[in-house]
PDB file of C-alpha atoms in Angstrom:
ATOM      1  CA  MET A   1      -7.176   6.335   7.572  1.00 84.00           C
ATOM      2  CA  LEU A   2      -8.714   9.532   6.196  1.00 87.00           C
ATOM      3  CA  PHE A   3      -7.156  12.232   4.030  1.00 85.00           C
ATOM      4  CA  ASN A   4      -7.440  14.750   6.886  1.00 86.00           C
ATOM      5  CA  GLN A   5      -5.126  12.541   8.970  1.00 88.00           C
ATOM      6  CA  ILE A   6      -2.314  12.790   6.397  1.00 88.00           C
ATOM      7  CA  ILE A   7       0.422  15.340   7.087  1.00 87.00           C
ATOM      8  CA  GLY A   8       0.809  17.875   4.259  1.00 86.00           C
ATOM      9  CA  GLN A   9       0.845  16.690   0.611  1.00 89.00           C
ATOM     10  CA  GLU A  10      -2.309  18.705  -0.037  1.00 89.00           C
ATOM     11  CA  HIS A  11      -1.919  18.772  -3.832  1.00 92.00           C
ATOM     12  CA  ILE A  12      -1.651  14.969  -3.965  1.00 93.00           C
ATOM     13  CA  LYS A  13      -4.714  14.560  -1.742  1.00 92.00           C
ATOM     14  CA  LYS A  14      -6.713  16.816  -4.061  1.00 93.00           C
ATOM     15  CA  HIS A  15      -5.404  15.095  -7.187  1.00 93.00           C
ATOM     16  CA  VAL A  16      -6.291  11.517  -6.169  1.00 92.00           C
ATOM     17  CA  GLN A  17      -9.617  12.542  -4.663  1.00 92.00           C
ATOM     18  CA  LYS A  18     -10.679  14.523  -7.734  1.00 93.00           C
ATOM     19  CA  SER A  19      -9.560  11.729 -10.078  1.00 92.00           C
ATOM     20  CA  ALA A  20     -11.654   9.201  -8.154  1.00 91.00           C
ATOM     21  CA  GLU A  21     -14.698  11.464  -8.065  1.00 90.00           C
ATOM     22  CA  ASN A  22     -14.417  11.937 -11.836  1.00 91.00           C
ATOM     23  CA  GLY A  23     -14.132   8.199 -12.421  1.00 88.00           C
ATOM     24  CA  ARG A  24     -10.540   8.405 -13.625  1.00 90.00           C
ATOM     25  CA  VAL A  25      -8.761   5.871 -11.435  1.00 93.00           C
ATOM     26  CA  PRO A  26      -5.606   4.430 -13.055  1.00 93.00           C
ATOM     27  CA  HIS A  27      -5.461   0.689 -12.487  1.00 94.00           C
ATOM     28  CA  ALA A  28      -1.780   0.789 -11.502  1.00 96.00           C
ATOM     29  CA  GLN A  29      -0.111   3.692  -9.711  1.00 96.00           C
ATOM     30  CA  LEU A  30       3.391   4.142  -8.362  1.00 97.00           C
ATOM     31  CA  PHE A  31       3.796   6.409  -5.310  1.00 97.00           C
ATOM     32  CA  ILE A  32       7.415   7.582  -5.234  1.00 96.00           C
ATOM     33  CA  GLY A  33       8.924   9.356  -2.242  1.00 95.00           C
ATOM     34  CA  LYS A  34      11.639   9.151   0.364  1.00 94.00           C
ATOM     35  CA  GLU A  35      11.184   7.796   3.879  1.00 93.00           C
ATOM     36  CA  GLY A  36       8.826   9.915   5.968  1.00 91.00           C
ATOM     37  CA  CYS A  37       7.001  11.575   3.056  1.00 92.00           C
ATOM     38  CA  GLY A  38       3.710   9.852   3.894  1.00 93.00           C
ATOM     39  CA  SER A  39       3.254   7.773   0.740  1.00 95.00           C
ATOM     40  CA  LEU A  40       1.964   4.735   2.691  1.00 97.00           C
ATOM     41  CA  PRO A  41      -0.612   6.674   4.765  1.00 96.00           C
ATOM     42  CA  MET A  42      -1.705   8.405   1.543  1.00 96.00           C
ATOM     43  CA  ALA A  43      -2.162   5.055  -0.207  1.00 97.00           C
ATOM     44  CA  ILE A  44      -4.259   3.750   2.687  1.00 97.00           C
ATOM     45  CA  ALA A  45      -6.395   6.914   2.768  1.00 96.00           C
ATOM     46  CA  TYR A  46      -6.848   6.763  -1.016  1.00 96.00           C
ATOM     47  CA  ALA A  47      -7.819   3.087  -0.831  1.00 96.00           C
ATOM     48  CA  GLN A  48     -10.326   3.882   1.909  1.00 95.00           C
ATOM     49  CA  PHE A  49     -11.781   6.665  -0.234  1.00 95.00           C
ATOM     50  CA  LEU A  50     -12.158   4.315  -3.227  1.00 95.00           C
ATOM     51  CA  LEU A  51     -13.751   1.584  -1.124  1.00 94.00           C
ATOM     52  CA  CYS A  52     -16.028   3.699   1.058  1.00 93.00           C
ATOM     53  CA  ASN A  53     -16.950   6.831  -0.877  1.00 87.00           C
ATOM     54  CA  PHE A  54     -18.962   4.745  -3.324  1.00 80.00           C
ATOM     55  CA  SER A  55     -20.196   2.213  -0.758  1.00 83.00           C
ATOM     56  CA  GLU A  56     -23.854   1.751   0.161  1.00 84.00           C
ATOM     57  CA  ASP A  57     -22.839   1.621   3.838  1.00 90.00           C
ATOM     58  CA  ALA A  58     -19.991   4.116   4.159  1.00 90.00           C
ATOM     59  CA  GLY A  59     -20.055   3.998   7.961  1.00 92.00           C
ATOM     60  CA  ALA A  60     -19.431   0.255   8.207  1.00 94.00           C
ATOM     61  CA  CYS A  61     -16.912   0.467   5.376  1.00 94.00           C
ATOM     62  CA  ASN A  62     -14.886   3.146   7.155  1.00 94.00           C
ATOM     63  CA  ILE A  63     -14.863   1.160  10.402  1.00 95.00           C
ATOM     64  CA  LYS A  64     -13.428  -1.871   8.564  1.00 96.00           C
ATOM     65  CA  CYS A  65     -10.855   0.251   6.741  1.00 95.00           C
ATOM     66  CA  ASN A  66      -9.781   2.033   9.929  1.00 94.00           C
ATOM     67  CA  LYS A  67      -8.962  -1.392  11.377  1.00 95.00           C
ATOM     68  CA  LEU A  68      -7.308  -2.451   8.068  1.00 95.00           C
ATOM     69  CA  GLN A  69      -9.817  -5.305   7.977  1.00 95.00           C
ATOM     70  CA  HIS A  70     -11.813  -4.482   4.853  1.00 96.00           C
ATOM     71  CA  PRO A  71     -12.063  -7.678   2.743  1.00 95.00           C
ATOM     72  CA  ASP A  72     -11.304  -5.758  -0.479  1.00 96.00           C
ATOM     73  CA  LEU A  73      -8.202  -4.009   0.894  1.00 97.00           C
ATOM     74  CA  HIS A  74      -5.060  -6.102   0.459  1.00 97.00           C
ATOM     75  CA  PHE A  75      -1.409  -5.566   1.358  1.00 97.00           C
ATOM     76  CA  ALA A  76       1.938  -6.966   0.288  1.00 97.00           C
ATOM     77  CA  PHE A  77       5.162  -5.870   2.004  1.00 97.00           C
ATOM     78  CA  PRO A  78       8.684  -7.149   2.661  1.00 96.00           C
ATOM     79  CA  VAL A  79       8.827 -10.079   5.081  1.00 95.00           C
ATOM     80  CA  THR A  80      11.168 -12.857   6.095  1.00 92.00           C
ATOM     81  CA  THR A  81      11.190 -15.737   8.544  1.00 88.00           C
ATOM     82  CA  ASN A  82      11.194 -15.112  12.289  1.00 86.00           C
ATOM     83  CA  ASP A  83      10.470 -17.045  15.495  1.00 85.00           C
ATOM     84  CA  SER A  84       6.796 -17.448  14.533  1.00 87.00           C
ATOM     85  CA  VAL A  85       7.058 -17.904  10.750  1.00 86.00           C
ATOM     86  CA  LYS A  86       9.640 -20.558   9.948  1.00 86.00           C
ATOM     87  CA  LYS A  87       9.199 -20.839   6.151  1.00 87.00           C
ATOM     88  CA  HIS A  88       7.258 -19.502   3.162  1.00 87.00           C
ATOM     89  CA  ALA A  89       6.974 -16.046   4.717  1.00 89.00           C
ATOM     90  CA  VAL A  90       4.189 -14.003   3.107  1.00 94.00           C
ATOM     91  CA  SER A  91       2.404 -10.848   4.200  1.00 95.00           C
ATOM     92  CA  ASP A  92      -0.806 -12.606   5.266  1.00 95.00           C
ATOM     93  CA  LEU A  93       1.128 -14.339   8.059  1.00 94.00           C
ATOM     94  CA  PHE A  94       2.106 -10.926   9.475  1.00 95.00           C
ATOM     95  CA  LEU A  95      -1.207  -9.067   9.175  1.00 96.00           C
ATOM     96  CA  GLU A  96      -1.730  -8.557  12.906  1.00 96.00           C
ATOM     97  CA  ASP A  97       1.800  -7.163  13.195  1.00 96.00           C
ATOM     98  CA  TRP A  98       1.147  -4.964  10.163  1.00 97.00           C
ATOM     99  CA  ARG A  99      -2.058  -3.517  11.611  1.00 97.00           C
ATOM    100  CA  ASP A 100      -0.257  -2.735  14.846  1.00 97.00           C
ATOM    101  CA  PHE A 101       2.652  -1.174  12.933  1.00 97.00           C
ATOM    102  CA  ILE A 102       0.352   1.108  10.899  1.00 96.00           C
ATOM    103  CA  ALA A 103      -1.549   2.095  14.047  1.00 95.00           C
ATOM    104  CA  THR A 104       1.638   3.050  15.905  1.00 94.00           C
ATOM    105  CA  GLN A 105       4.152   3.981  13.174  1.00 94.00           C
ATOM    106  CA  PRO A 106       2.277   4.985   9.982  1.00 93.00           C
ATOM    107  CA  TYR A 107       5.361   6.942   8.831  1.00 93.00           C
ATOM    108  CA  GLY A 108       7.757   4.175   9.860  1.00 94.00           C
ATOM    109  CA  SER A 109      10.624   2.923   7.688  1.00 94.00           C
ATOM    110  CA  LEU A 110      11.455  -0.549   6.418  1.00 94.00           C
ATOM    111  CA  PHE A 111      14.006  -0.829   9.235  1.00 94.00           C
ATOM    112  CA  ASN A 112      11.280   0.063  11.751  1.00 95.00           C
ATOM    113  CA  TRP A 113       9.030  -2.619  10.255  1.00 95.00           C
ATOM    114  CA  LEU A 114      11.713  -5.310  10.375  1.00 94.00           C
ATOM    115  CA  GLN A 115      12.414  -4.355  13.996  1.00 93.00           C
ATOM    116  CA  HIS A 116       8.685  -4.591  14.695  1.00 95.00           C
ATOM    117  CA  ILE A 117       8.566  -8.224  13.538  1.00 94.00           C
ATOM    118  CA  GLY A 118      11.872  -9.079  15.205  1.00 91.00           C
ATOM    119  CA  VAL A 119      14.061  -9.607  12.122  1.00 87.00           C
ATOM    120  CA  GLU A 120      16.167  -6.433  11.994  1.00 70.00           C
ATOM    121  CA  ASN A 121      19.263  -8.505  11.156  1.00 82.00           C
ATOM    122  CA  LYS A 122      17.672 -10.007   8.021  1.00 86.00           C
ATOM    123  CA  GLN A 123      16.649  -8.547   4.670  1.00 89.00           C
ATOM    124  CA  GLY A 124      12.925  -8.252   4.023  1.00 93.00           C
ATOM    125  CA  LEU A 125      11.767  -9.438   0.603  1.00 94.00           C
ATOM    126  CA  ILE A 126       8.659  -9.617  -1.565  1.00 96.00           C
ATOM    127  CA  GLY A 127       9.124 -13.010  -3.173  1.00 94.00           C
ATOM    128  CA  VAL A 128       7.364 -15.303  -5.594  1.00 95.00           C
ATOM    129  CA  ASP A 129       5.201 -16.891  -2.842  1.00 94.00           C
ATOM    130  CA  GLU A 130       3.839 -13.400  -2.220  1.00 96.00           C
ATOM    131  CA  SER A 131       3.115 -12.829  -5.913  1.00 95.00           C
ATOM    132  CA  GLU A 132       1.212 -16.110  -6.099  1.00 95.00           C
ATOM    133  CA  ALA A 133      -0.876 -15.036  -3.100  1.00 95.00           C
ATOM    134  CA  VAL A 134      -1.588 -11.657  -4.742  1.00 95.00           C
ATOM    135  CA  VAL A 135      -2.703 -13.313  -7.989  1.00 95.00           C
ATOM    136  CA  LYS A 136      -5.055 -15.667  -6.111  1.00 93.00           C
ATOM    137  CA  LYS A 137      -6.643 -12.844  -4.110  1.00 92.00           C
ATOM    138  CA  LEU A 138      -7.218 -10.546  -7.057  1.00 93.00           C
ATOM    139  CA  LYS A 139      -8.749 -13.230  -9.251  1.00 89.00           C
ATOM    140  CA  LEU A 140     -11.641 -13.442  -6.789  1.00 88.00           C
ATOM    141  CA  LYS A 141     -14.614 -11.092  -7.104  1.00 88.00           C
ATOM    142  CA  SER A 142     -14.705  -8.169  -4.710  1.00 88.00           C
ATOM    143  CA  TYR A 143     -16.576  -9.033  -1.518  1.00 88.00           C
ATOM    144  CA  GLU A 144     -18.601  -5.829  -1.462  1.00 86.00           C
ATOM    145  CA  GLY A 145     -19.117  -5.313  -5.184  1.00 84.00           C
ATOM    146  CA  GLY A 146     -16.899  -2.255  -5.551  1.00 89.00           C
ATOM    147  CA  PHE A 147     -13.174  -1.716  -5.906  1.00 93.00           C
ATOM    148  CA  LYS A 148     -10.438  -4.104  -4.841  1.00 95.00           C
ATOM    149  CA  VAL A 149      -7.204  -2.382  -3.816  1.00 96.00           C
ATOM    150  CA  MET A 150      -3.776  -3.999  -3.519  1.00 97.00           C
ATOM    151  CA  ILE A 151      -1.149  -1.872  -1.761  1.00 98.00           C
ATOM    152  CA  ILE A 152       2.420  -3.074  -2.315  1.00 97.00           C
ATOM    153  CA  TRP A 153       4.704  -1.263   0.125  1.00 98.00           C
ATOM    154  CA  MET A 154       8.433  -1.018  -0.618  1.00 97.00           C
ATOM    155  CA  ALA A 155       7.826  -2.426  -4.094  1.00 97.00           C
ATOM    156  CA  GLU A 156      11.547  -2.191  -4.856  1.00 96.00           C
ATOM    157  CA  LYS A 157      11.986  -5.217  -2.584  1.00 96.00           C
ATOM    158  CA  MET A 158      10.192  -7.428  -5.113  1.00 95.00           C
ATOM    159  CA  ASN A 159      12.617  -9.901  -6.585  1.00 94.00           C
ATOM    160  CA  ILE A 160      12.657 -10.511 -10.351  1.00 94.00           C
ATOM    161  CA  ALA A 161      10.615 -13.721 -10.147  1.00 94.00           C
ATOM    162  CA  ALA A 162       7.913 -11.985  -8.080  1.00 95.00           C
ATOM    163  CA  ALA A 163       7.807  -8.937 -10.374  1.00 94.00           C
ATOM    164  CA  ASN A 164       7.536 -11.079 -13.503  1.00 94.00           C
ATOM    165  CA  LYS A 165       4.693 -13.101 -11.988  1.00 93.00           C
ATOM    166  CA  LEU A 166       2.709  -9.886 -11.378  1.00 94.00           C
ATOM    167  CA  LEU A 167       3.407  -8.241 -14.748  1.00 93.00           C
ATOM    168  CA  LYS A 168       0.350  -9.444 -16.629  1.00 91.00           C
ATOM    169  CA  LEU A 169      -1.979  -8.808 -13.702  1.00 93.00           C
ATOM    170  CA  ILE A 170      -0.678  -5.234 -13.308  1.00 93.00           C
ATOM    171  CA  GLU A 171      -1.047  -4.672 -17.049  1.00 90.00           C
ATOM    172  CA  GLU A 172      -4.538  -6.167 -17.317  1.00 90.00           C
ATOM    173  CA  PRO A 173      -6.116  -6.403 -13.855  1.00 90.00           C
ATOM    174  CA  PRO A 174      -9.698  -7.556 -13.295  1.00 90.00           C
ATOM    175  CA  GLN A 175     -12.310  -4.813 -13.469  1.00 90.00           C
ATOM    176  CA  LYS A 176     -12.235  -2.241 -10.627  1.00 92.00           C
ATOM    177  CA  THR A 177      -8.934  -3.612  -9.316  1.00 95.00           C
ATOM    178  CA  VAL A 178      -6.362  -0.981  -8.346  1.00 96.00           C
ATOM    179  CA  PHE A 179      -2.672  -1.535  -7.663  1.00 97.00           C
ATOM    180  CA  LEU A 180      -0.905   1.057  -5.489  1.00 97.00           C
ATOM    181  CA  LEU A 181       2.836   0.416  -5.493  1.00 97.00           C
ATOM    182  CA  ILE A 182       4.909   2.420  -3.023  1.00 97.00           C
ATOM    183  CA  THR A 183       8.638   2.926  -3.419  1.00 97.00           C
ATOM    184  CA  GLU A 184      11.486   4.936  -1.967  1.00 96.00           C
ATOM    185  CA  ASN A 185      13.768   4.011  -4.863  1.00 94.00           C
ATOM    186  CA  GLU A 186      12.114   3.725  -8.259  1.00 92.00           C
ATOM    187  CA  GLU A 187      15.446   2.877  -9.905  1.00 94.00           C
ATOM    188  CA  GLN A 188      15.309  -0.542  -8.239  1.00 94.00           C
ATOM    189  CA  ILE A 189      11.933  -1.415  -9.787  1.00 93.00           C
ATOM    190  CA  ILE A 190      12.143  -3.225 -13.111  1.00 92.00           C
ATOM    191  CA  ASN A 191      11.158  -1.082 -16.095  1.00 93.00           C
ATOM    192  CA  THR A 192       8.421  -3.436 -17.232  1.00 92.00           C
ATOM    193  CA  ILE A 193       6.594  -2.776 -13.934  1.00 93.00           C
ATOM    194  CA  LYS A 194       7.297   0.962 -13.935  1.00 94.00           C
ATOM    195  CA  SER A 195       6.062   1.401 -17.484  1.00 93.00           C
ATOM    196  CA  ARG A 196       2.685  -0.049 -16.522  1.00 93.00           C
ATOM    197  CA  CYS A 197       2.130   2.405 -13.647  1.00 94.00           C
ATOM    198  CA  GLN A 198       1.127   6.037 -13.478  1.00 94.00           C
ATOM    199  CA  ALA A 199       3.743   7.731 -11.286  1.00 95.00           C
ATOM    200  CA  LEU A 200       3.045  10.219  -8.486  1.00 95.00           C
ATOM    201  CA  HIS A 201       6.076  11.889  -6.911  1.00 96.00           C
ATOM    202  CA  PHE A 202       5.880  12.837  -3.219  1.00 95.00           C
ATOM    203  CA  PRO A 203       8.082  15.724  -2.053  1.00 92.00           C
ATOM    204  CA  ALA A 204       9.629  15.663   1.404  1.00 89.00           C
ATOM    205  CA  LEU A 205       7.377  17.156   4.078  1.00 84.00           C
ATOM    206  CA  SER A 206       8.095  20.785   4.855  1.00 79.00           C
ATOM    207  CA  GLU A 207       9.129  21.872   8.341  1.00 79.00           C
ATOM    208  CA  GLN A 208       5.873  23.813   8.530  1.00 81.00           C
ATOM    209  CA  ASP A 209       3.775  20.719   7.734  1.00 77.00           C
ATOM    210  CA  ILE A 210       5.597  18.730  10.433  1.00 79.00           C
ATOM    211  CA  ALA A 211       5.251  21.571  12.965  1.00 79.00           C
ATOM    212  CA  ASN A 212       1.513  21.855  12.254  1.00 77.00           C
ATOM    213  CA  ALA A 213       1.073  18.104  12.725  1.00 72.00           C
ATOM    214  CA  LEU A 214       2.893  18.176  16.049  1.00 73.00           C
ATOM    215  CA  ILE A 215       0.706  21.047  17.263  1.00 77.00           C
ATOM    216  CA  LEU A 216      -2.462  19.114  16.358  1.00 64.00           C
ATOM    217  CA  LYS A 217      -1.226  16.117  18.369  1.00 60.00           C
TER     218      LYS A 217
END
């Protein structure tokens, strides 16, 4: 996903792009905004910029990122058991569903996501199994020698055990590792996580931005 595919939020696009170009990439960032503001598409576009703008083969890198299949781009998001995943639900078991969801509903809500995986009557959660998977992934060297990016969508759905397991890693991540936490409700994120992140607040999209996007479609 590229910055020019993101609806509105021009000042945030410029800010994250300029910061990256100047080599000032905070290792942990918190994207805060209500449903529909585009914080998830922005995080994906920003991750793609970090991974591909400094890559020796930007073309191949962009192809992998567009398919959400870049080996240094990682995701964690709320999940729960369903007909296919009976226990120990973690994001990696839902990656094909996730790629389809982003392709079809990049501005979708948590409810939309839970509908997409057939569990709309259950609560999605980011639990301690997920945190253990995140720690394992990020301890490995990057596959392509550049950045590693971990996007945690709906970070307020992390339970206390999961958040505590990630604290040290968020505070002192391996070199060139970037955490992008996305939340609709920062009050539900524990302070020890919040205090370790640089916050970016996303305003609601204007009617004009939405109208322009619809015209371009």
